[in-house]
CSV table of C-alpha atoms and ligand atoms in Angstrom, one decimal:
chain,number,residue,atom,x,y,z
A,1,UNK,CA,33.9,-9.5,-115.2
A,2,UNK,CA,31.3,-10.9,-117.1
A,3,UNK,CA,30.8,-9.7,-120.5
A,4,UNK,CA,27.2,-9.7,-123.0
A,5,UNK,CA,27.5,-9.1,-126.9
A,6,UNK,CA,24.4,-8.2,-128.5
A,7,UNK,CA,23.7,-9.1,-131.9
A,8,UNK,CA,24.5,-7.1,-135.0
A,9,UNK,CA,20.9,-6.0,-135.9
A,10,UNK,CA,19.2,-5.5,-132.9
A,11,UNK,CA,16.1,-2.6,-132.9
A,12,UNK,CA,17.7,1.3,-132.0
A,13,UNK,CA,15.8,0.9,-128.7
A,14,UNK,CA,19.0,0.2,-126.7
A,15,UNK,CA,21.5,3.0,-128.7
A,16,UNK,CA,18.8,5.5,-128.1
A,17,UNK,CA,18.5,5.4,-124.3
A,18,UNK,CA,16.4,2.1,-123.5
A,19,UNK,CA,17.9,0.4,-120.3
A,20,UNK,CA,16.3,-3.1,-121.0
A,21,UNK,CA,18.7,-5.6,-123.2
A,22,UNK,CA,16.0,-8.7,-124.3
A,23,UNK,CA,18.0,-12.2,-124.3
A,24,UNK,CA,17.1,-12.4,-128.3
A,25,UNK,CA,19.4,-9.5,-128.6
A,26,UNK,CA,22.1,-11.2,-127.3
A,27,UNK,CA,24.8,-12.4,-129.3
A,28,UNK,CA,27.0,-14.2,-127.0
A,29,UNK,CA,28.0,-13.9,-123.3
A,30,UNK,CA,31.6,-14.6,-122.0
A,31,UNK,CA,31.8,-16.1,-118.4
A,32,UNK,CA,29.9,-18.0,-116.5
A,33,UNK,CA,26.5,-15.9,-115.2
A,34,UNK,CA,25.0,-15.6,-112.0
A,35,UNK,CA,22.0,-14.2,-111.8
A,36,UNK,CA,21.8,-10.1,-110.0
A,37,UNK,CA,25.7,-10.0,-110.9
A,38,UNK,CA,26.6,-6.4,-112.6
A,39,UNK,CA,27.6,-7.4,-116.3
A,40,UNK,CA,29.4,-5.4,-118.6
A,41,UNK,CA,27.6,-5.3,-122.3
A,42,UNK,CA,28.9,-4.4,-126.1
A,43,UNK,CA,27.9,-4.5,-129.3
A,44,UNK,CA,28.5,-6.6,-131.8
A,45,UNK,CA,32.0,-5.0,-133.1
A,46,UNK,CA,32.8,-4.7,-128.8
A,47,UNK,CA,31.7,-0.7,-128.2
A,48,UNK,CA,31.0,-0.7,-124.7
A,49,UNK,CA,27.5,0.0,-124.7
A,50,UNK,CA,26.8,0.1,-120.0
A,51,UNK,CA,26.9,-2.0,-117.0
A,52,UNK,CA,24.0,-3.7,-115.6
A,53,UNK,CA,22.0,-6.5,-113.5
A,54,UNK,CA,22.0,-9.5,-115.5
A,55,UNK,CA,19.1,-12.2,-114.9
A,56,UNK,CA,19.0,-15.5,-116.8
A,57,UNK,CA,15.8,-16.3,-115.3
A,58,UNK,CA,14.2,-13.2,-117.0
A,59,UNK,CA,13.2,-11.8,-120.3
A,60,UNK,CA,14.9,-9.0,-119.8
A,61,UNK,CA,18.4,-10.3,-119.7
A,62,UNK,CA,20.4,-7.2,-118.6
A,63,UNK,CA,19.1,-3.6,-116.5
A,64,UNK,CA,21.5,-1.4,-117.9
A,65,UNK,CA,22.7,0.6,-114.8
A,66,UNK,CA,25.0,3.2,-116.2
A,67,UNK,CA,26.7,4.2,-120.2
A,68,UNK,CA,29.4,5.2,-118.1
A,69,UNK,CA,32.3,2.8,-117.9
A,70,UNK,CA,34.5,4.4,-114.8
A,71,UNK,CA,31.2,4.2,-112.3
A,72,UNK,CA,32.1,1.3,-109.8
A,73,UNK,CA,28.6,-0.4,-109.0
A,74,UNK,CA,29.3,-0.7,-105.4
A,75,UNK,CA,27.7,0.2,-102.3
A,76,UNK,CA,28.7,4.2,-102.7
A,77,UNK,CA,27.2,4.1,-105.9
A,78,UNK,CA,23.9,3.7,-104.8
A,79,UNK,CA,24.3,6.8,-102.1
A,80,UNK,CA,25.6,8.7,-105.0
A,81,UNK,CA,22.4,7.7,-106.7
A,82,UNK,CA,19.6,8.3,-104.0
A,83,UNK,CA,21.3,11.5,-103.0
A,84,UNK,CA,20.7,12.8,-106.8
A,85,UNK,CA,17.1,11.2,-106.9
A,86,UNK,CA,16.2,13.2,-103.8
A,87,UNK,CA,18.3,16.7,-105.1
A,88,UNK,CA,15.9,15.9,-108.2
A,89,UNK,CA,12.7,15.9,-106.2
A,90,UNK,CA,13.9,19.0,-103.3
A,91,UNK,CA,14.6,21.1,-106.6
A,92,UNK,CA,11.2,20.6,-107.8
A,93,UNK,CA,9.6,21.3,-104.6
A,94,UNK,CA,8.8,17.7,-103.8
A,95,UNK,CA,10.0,17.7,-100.4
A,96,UNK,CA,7.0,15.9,-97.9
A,97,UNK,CA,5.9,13.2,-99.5
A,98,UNK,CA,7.5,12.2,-103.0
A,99,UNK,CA,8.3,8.7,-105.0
A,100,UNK,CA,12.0,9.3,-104.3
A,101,UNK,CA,13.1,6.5,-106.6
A,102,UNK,CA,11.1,6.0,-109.9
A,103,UNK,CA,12.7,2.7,-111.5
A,104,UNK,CA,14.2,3.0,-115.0
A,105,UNK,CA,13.2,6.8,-114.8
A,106,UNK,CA,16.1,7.1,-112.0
A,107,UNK,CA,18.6,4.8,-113.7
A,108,UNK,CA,17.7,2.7,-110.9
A,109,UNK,CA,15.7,-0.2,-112.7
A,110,UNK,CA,12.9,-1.8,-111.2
A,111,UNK,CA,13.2,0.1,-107.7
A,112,UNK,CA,10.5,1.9,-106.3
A,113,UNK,CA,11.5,3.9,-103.4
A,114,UNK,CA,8.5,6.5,-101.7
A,115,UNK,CA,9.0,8.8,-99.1
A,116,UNK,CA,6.1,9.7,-96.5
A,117,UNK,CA,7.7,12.0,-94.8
A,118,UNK,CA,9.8,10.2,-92.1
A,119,UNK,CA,8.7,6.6,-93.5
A,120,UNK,CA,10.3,5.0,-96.7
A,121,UNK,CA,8.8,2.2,-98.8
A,122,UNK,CA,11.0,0.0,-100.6
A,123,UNK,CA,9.9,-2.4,-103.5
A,124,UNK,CA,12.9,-4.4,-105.8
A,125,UNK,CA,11.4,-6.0,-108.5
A,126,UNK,CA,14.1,-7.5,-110.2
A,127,UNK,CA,16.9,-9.8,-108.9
A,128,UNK,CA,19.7,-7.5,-109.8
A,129,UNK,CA,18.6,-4.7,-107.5
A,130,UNK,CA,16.9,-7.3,-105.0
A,131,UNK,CA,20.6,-7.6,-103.9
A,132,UNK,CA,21.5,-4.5,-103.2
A,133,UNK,CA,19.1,-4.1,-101.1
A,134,UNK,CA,20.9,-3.6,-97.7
A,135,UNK,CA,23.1,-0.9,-99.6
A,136,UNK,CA,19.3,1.3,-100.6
A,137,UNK,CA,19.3,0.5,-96.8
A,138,UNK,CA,22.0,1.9,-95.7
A,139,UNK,CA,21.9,5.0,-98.2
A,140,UNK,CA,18.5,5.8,-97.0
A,141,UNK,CA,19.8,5.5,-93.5
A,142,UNK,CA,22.3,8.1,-94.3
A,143,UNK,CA,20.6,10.6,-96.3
A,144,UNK,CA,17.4,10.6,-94.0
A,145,UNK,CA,17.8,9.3,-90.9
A,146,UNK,CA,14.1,8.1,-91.2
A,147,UNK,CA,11.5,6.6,-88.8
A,148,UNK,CA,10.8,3.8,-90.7
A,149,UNK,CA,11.8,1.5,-93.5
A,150,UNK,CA,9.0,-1.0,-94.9
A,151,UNK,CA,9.8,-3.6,-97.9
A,152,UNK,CA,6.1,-4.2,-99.9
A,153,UNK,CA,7.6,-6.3,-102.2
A,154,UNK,CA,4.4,-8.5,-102.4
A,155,UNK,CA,3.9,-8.2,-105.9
A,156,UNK,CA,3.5,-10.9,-108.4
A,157,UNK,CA,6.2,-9.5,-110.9
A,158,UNK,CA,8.7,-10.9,-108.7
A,159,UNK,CA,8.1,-14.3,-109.9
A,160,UNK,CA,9.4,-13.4,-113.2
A,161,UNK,CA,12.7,-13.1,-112.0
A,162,UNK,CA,12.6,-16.0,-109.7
A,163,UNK,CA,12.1,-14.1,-106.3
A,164,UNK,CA,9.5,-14.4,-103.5
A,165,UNK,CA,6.7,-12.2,-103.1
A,166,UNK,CA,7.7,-10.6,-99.1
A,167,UNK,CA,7.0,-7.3,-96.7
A,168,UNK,CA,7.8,-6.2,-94.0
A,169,UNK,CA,10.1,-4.4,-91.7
A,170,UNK,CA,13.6,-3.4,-93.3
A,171,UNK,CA,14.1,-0.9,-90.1
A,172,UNK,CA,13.0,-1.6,-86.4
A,173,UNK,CA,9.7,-2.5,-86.0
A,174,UNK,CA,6.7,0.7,-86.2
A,175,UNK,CA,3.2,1.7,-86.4
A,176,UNK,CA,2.6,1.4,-90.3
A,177,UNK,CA,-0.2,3.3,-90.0
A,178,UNK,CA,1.1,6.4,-90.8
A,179,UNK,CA,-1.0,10.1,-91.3
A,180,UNK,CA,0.6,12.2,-94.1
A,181,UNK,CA,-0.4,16.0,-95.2
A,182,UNK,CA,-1.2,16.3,-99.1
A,183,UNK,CA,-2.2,20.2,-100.2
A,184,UNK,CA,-3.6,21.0,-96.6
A,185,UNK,CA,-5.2,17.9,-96.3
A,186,UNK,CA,-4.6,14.7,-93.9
A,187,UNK,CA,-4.9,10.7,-95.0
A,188,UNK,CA,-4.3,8.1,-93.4
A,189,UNK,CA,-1.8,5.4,-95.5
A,190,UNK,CA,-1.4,1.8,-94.5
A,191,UNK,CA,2.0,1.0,-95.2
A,192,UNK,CA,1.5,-2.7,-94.5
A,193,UNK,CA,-1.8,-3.7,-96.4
A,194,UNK,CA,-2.5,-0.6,-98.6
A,195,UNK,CA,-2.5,-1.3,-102.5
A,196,UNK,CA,0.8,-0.7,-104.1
A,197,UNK,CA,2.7,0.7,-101.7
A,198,UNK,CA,0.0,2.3,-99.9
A,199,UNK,CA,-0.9,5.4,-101.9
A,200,UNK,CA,-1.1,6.7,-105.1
A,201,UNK,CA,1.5,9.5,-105.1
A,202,UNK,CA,1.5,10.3,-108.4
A,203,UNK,CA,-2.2,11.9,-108.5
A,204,UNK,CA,-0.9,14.3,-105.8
A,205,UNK,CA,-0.7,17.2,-108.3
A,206,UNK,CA,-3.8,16.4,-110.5
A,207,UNK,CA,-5.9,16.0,-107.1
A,208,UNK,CA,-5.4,20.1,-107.0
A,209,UNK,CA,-6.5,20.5,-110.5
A,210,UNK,CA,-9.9,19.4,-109.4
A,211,UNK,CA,-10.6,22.7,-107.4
A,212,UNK,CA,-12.9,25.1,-109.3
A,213,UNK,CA,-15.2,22.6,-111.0
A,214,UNK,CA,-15.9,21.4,-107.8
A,215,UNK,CA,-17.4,24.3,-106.3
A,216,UNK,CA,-20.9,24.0,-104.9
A,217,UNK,CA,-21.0,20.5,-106.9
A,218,UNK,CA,-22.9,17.2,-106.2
A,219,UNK,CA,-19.6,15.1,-107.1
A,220,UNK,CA,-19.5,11.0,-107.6
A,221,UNK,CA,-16.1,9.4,-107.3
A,222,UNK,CA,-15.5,6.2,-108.1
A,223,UNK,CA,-12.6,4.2,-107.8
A,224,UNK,CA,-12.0,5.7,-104.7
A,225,UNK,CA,-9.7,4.1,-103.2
A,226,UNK,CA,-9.3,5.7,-99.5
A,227,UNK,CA,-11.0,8.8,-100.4
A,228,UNK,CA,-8.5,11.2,-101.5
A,229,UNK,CA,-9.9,13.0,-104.7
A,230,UNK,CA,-13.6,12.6,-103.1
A,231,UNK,CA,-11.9,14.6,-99.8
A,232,UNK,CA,-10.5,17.0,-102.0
A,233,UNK,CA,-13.4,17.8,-103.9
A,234,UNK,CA,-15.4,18.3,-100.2
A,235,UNK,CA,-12.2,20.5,-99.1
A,236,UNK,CA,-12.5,22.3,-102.1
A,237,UNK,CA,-16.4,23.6,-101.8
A,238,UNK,CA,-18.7,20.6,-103.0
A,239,UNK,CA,-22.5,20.7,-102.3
A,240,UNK,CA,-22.0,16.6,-101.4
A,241,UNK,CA,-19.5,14.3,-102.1
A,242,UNK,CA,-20.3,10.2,-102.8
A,243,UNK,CA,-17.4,8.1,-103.2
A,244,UNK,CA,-17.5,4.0,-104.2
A,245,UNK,CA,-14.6,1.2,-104.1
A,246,UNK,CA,-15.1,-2.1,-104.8
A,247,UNK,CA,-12.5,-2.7,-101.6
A,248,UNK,CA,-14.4,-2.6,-98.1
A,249,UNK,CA,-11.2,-1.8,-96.7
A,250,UNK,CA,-10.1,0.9,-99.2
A,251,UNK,CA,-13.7,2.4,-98.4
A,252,UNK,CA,-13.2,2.1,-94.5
A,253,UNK,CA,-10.3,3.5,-94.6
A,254,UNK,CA,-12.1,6.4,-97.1
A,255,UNK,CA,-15.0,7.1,-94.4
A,256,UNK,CA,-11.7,7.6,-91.2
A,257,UNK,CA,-10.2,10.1,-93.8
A,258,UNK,CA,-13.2,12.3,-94.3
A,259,UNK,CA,-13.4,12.2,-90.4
A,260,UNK,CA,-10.0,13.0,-90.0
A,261,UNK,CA,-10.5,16.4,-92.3
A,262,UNK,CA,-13.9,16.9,-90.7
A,263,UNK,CA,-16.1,16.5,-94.0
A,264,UNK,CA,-17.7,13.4,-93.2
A,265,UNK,CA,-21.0,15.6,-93.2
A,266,UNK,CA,-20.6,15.9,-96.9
A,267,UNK,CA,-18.2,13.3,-97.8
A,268,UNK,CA,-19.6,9.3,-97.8
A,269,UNK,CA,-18.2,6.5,-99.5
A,270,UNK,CA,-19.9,3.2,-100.2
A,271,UNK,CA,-18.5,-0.5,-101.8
A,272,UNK,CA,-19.6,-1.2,-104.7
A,273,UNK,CA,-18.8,-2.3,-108.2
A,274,UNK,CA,-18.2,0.8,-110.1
A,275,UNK,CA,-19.5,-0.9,-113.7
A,276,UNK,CA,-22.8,-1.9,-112.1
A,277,UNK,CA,-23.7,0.9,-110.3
A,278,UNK,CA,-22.6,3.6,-112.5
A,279,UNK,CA,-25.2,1.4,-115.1
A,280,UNK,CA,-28.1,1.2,-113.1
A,281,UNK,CA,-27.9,4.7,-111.8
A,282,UNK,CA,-27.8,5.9,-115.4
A,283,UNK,CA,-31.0,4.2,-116.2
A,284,UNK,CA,-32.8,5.6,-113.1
A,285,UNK,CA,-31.5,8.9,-114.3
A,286,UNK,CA,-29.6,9.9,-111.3
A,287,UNK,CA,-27.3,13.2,-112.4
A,288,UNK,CA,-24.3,14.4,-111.0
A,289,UNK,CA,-22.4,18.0,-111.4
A,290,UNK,CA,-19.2,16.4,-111.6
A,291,UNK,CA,-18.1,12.3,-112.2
A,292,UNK,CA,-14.4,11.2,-111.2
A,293,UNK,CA,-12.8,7.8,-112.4
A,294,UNK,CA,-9.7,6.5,-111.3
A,295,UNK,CA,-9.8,2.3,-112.6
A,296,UNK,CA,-7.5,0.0,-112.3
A,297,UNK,CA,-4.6,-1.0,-115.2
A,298,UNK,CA,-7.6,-3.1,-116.8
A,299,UNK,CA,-4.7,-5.0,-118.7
A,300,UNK,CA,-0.7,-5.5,-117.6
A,301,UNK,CA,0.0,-6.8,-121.2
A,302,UNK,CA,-0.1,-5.8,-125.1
A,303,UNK,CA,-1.9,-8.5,-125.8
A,304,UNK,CA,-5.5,-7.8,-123.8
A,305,UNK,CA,-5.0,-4.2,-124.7
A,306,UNK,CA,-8.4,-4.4,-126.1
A,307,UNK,CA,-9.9,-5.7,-122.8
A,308,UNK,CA,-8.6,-2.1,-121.1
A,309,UNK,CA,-9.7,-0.5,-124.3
A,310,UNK,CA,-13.3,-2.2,-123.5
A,311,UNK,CA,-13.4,-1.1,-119.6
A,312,UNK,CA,-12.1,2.5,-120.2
A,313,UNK,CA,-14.5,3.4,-122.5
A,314,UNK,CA,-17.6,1.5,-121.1
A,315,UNK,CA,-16.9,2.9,-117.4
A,316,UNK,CA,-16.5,6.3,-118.7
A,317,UNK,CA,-19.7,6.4,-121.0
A,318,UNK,CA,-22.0,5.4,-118.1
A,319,UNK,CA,-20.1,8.4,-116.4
A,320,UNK,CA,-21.3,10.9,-119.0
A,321,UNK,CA,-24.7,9.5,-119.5
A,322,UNK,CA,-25.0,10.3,-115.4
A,323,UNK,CA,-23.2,14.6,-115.9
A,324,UNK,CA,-25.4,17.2,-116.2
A,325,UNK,CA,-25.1,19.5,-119.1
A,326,UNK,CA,-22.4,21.7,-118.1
A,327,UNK,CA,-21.1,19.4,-115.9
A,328,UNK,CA,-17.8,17.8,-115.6
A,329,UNK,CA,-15.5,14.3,-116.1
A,330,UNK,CA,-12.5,13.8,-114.4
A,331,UNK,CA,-11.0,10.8,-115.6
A,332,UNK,CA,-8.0,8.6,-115.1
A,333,UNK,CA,-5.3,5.6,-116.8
A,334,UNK,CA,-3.0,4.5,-115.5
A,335,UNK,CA,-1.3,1.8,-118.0
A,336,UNK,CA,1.5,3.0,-120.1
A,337,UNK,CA,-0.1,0.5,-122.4
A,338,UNK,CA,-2.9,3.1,-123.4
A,339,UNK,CA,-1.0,6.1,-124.8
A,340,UNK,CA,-2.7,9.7,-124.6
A,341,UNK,CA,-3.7,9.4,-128.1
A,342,UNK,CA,-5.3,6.2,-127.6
A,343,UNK,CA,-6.9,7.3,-124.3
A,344,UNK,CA,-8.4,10.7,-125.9
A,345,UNK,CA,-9.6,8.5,-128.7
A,346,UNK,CA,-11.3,6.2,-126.0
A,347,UNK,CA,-12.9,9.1,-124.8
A,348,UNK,CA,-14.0,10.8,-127.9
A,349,UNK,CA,-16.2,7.0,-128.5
A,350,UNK,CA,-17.4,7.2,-125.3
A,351,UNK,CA,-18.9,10.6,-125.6
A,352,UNK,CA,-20.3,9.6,-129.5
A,353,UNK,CA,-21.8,7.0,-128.1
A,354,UNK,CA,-23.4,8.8,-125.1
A,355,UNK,CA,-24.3,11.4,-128.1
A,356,UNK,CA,-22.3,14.3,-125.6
A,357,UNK,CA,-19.8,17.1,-126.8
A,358,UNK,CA,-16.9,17.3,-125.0
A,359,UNK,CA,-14.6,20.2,-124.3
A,360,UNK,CA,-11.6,19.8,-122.9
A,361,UNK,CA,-10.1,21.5,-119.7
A,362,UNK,CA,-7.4,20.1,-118.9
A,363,UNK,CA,-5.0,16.9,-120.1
A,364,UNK,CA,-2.2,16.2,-117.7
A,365,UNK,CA,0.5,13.1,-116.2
A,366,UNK,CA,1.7,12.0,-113.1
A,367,UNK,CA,3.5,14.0,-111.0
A,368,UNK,CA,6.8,15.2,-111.6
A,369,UNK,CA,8.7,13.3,-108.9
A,370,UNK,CA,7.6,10.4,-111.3
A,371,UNK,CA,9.8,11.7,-114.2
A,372,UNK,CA,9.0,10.8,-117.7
A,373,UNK,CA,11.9,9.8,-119.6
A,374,UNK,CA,12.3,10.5,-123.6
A,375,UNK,CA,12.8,6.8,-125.4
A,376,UNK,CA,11.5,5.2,-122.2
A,377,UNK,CA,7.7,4.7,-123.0
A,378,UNK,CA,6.9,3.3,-119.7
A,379,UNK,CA,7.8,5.6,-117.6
A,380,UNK,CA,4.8,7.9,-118.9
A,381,UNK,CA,2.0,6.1,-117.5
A,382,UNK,CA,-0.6,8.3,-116.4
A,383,UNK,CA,-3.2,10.3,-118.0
A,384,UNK,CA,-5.7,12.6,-116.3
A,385,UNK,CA,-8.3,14.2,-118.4
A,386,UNK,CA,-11.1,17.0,-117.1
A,387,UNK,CA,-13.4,17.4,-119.5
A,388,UNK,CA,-16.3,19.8,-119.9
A,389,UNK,CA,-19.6,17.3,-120.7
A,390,UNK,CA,-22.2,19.4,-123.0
B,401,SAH,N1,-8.2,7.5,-106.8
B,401,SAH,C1,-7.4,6.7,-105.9
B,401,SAH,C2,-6.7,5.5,-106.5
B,401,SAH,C3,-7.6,4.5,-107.2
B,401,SAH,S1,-6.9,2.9,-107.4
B,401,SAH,C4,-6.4,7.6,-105.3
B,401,SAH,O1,-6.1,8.7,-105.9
B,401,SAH,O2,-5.8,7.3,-104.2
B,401,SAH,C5,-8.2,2.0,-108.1
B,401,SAH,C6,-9.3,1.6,-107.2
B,401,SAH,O3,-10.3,1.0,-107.9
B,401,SAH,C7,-8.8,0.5,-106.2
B,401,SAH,O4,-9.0,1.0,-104.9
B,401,SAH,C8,-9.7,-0.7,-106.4
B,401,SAH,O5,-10.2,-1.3,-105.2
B,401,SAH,C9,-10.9,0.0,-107.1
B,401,SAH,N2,-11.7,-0.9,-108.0
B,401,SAH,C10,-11.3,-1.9,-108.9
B,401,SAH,N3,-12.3,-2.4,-109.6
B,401,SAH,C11,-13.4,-1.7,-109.2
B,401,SAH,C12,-14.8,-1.8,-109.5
B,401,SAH,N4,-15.2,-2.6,-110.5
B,401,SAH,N5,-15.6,-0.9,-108.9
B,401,SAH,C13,-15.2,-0.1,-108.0
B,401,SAH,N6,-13.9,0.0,-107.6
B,401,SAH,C14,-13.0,-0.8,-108.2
């Protein structure tokens, strides 16, 4: 067994829950290392501190898997673990459709796991969990019986820890485009070529909290994506629904999901570039009941926070200067990098500078099967803001 030291002063991060050990708090390391081995790590004066993935190729040196030093990281451990995750997510009602596996939120670092229904999609983003792969497999195999596995592990992250960006099938072969059932409501998802890993699961409780301000509204989405708040909003009672992507895939697939829920009559979605539109409309004086953003990250790093800082608050003042007194903003972020305080300050500039008073209705996350762990800042990433527009 491999063994990792860290140094003597290292920040509390690590004592006080954090699963990531940096490789500049490491002291010394005894044994040769191979990268995705399980390592066991101390401190300084030897306290066993966890077991996890170790990565020389990475940043983050060591995933810490477990505190606990009897648990066996072995194939059964990871059925032990996905059985919990999906206890977690039945107990909380969760049950359909759910991010089974939420990363370092599920002790599982850097696995994403989500459930549509019968069909699972799989992403490892770190070497150390890339190798278990076949046992998340097999577990999933076990617990579910499902119709279909799918591995999007096309994402650039990857490269960071030395791995090819890959999809495809991790069961027999399958239609991947799949229909799921969200609060009475039908979408199509694209397991293969969706963003991500082919929809945004986490918005599934907010999408509800949309329902009364919507009532007899003319609503603009944008950052549509394939449609989902814009069909809610039409489900829900609006006078007209019009939704823009920049994505003329992400709005195809937008227009097939209001037909599929039979609103296309007041549901339409168009591509277009959100920052552009949103401007010019505001200077032909075009006015809305309700506005809904849901952008991008705008930044994946600290150190072009101000470039997200920039986009969220220009996007969402040319979406007040276009509300109606009385009207509404739904509004969206959804990098941990902006904090809530930071996001209601971006807000409260964008609503000086449209000269608008805002009251607030409702400040919430992500949904719960995306759990947000105390001491683990990333894992709360998403903020979703209604806000009355005076
Ligand atoms: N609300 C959606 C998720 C939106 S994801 C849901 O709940 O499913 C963000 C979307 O913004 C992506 O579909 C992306 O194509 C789109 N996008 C990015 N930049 C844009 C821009 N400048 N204008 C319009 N859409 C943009």
């Amino acid at each position: 067994m491999k063994k990792v030291y860290l140094k003597r002063k290292i920040s509390s991060r690590i004592a006080n829950g954090h699963p990531w050990i940096f490789a500049n708090e490491v002291e010394k390391i005894e044994g040769d290392i191979n990268g995705g081995e399980v390592t066991d790590v101390f401190t300084h004066d030897k306290k066993f501190v966890g077991k996890g993935y170790i990565n020389p190729k990475s940043q983050i040196l060591v995933r810490l898997l477990t505190r606990n030093k009897s648990d066996e990281i072995d194939e059964q451990y990871f059925l032990k673990k996905l059985t919990e995750c999906w206890e977690y997510r039945k107990k909380l009602g969760y049950i359909e459709n759910c991010r089974l596996v939420f990363g370092e939120a599920d002790a599982l670092p850097q696995l994403i796991i989500d459930k549509f229904n019968d069909y699972f999609v799989i992403q490892t983003l770190a070497l150390g969990i890339d190798v278990w792969k076949p046992a998340i497999v097999k577990a999933l195999n076990t617990i579910f019986n499902p119709k279909g596995i799918y591995e999007r592990n096309d994402v650039p992250v990857r490269e960071l820890e030395g791995l090819p960006q890959q999809k495809g099938f991790l069961s027999e072969p399958f239609d991947t485009n799949i229909i799921i059932h969200e609060n009475d409501l039908q979408f199509y998802v694209d397991l293969e070529n969706g963003q991500k890993t082919g929809y945004f699961l986490d918005q599934q409780d907010n999408r509800r909290a949309i329902r009364h301000i919507v009532e007899g509204a003319e609503v603009l989405g944008a950052f549509t994506y394939t449609g989902t708040f814009e069909i809610h909003a039409a489900h829900y009672g609006a006078k007209s629904v019009l939704g823009l992507d920049i994505s003329a895939n992400a709005v195809a697939q937008a227009n097939r999901n209001a037909e599929l829920n039979a609103v296309q009559h007041i549901c339409r979605f168009e591509t277009a570039n959100a920052f552009d539109v949103l401007k010019q409309w505001g200077k032909e004086g075009r006015q809305y009941d309700v506005v809904m953003l849901d952008p991008p990250a705008f930044t994946k790093s600290r150190e072009t926070i101000q470039k997200a800082i920039t986009g969220y608050k220009e996007i969402n003042l040319r979406a007040m200067k276009l509300i109606r007194p009385g009207g509404f903003l739904v509004t969206s972020s959804c990098t941990n990098l902006v904090n809530p305080d930071l996001f209601l300050q971006i807000i409260d500039m964008a609503a000086k500078d449209a000269r608008r008073k805002l009251r607030q209705v409702t400040f919430q996350t992500q949904s719960a099967d995306h759990p947000v762990i105390r001491n683990i800042e990333t894992t709360q990433y998403l903020k979703f803001l209604i806000m009355q527009v005076e």
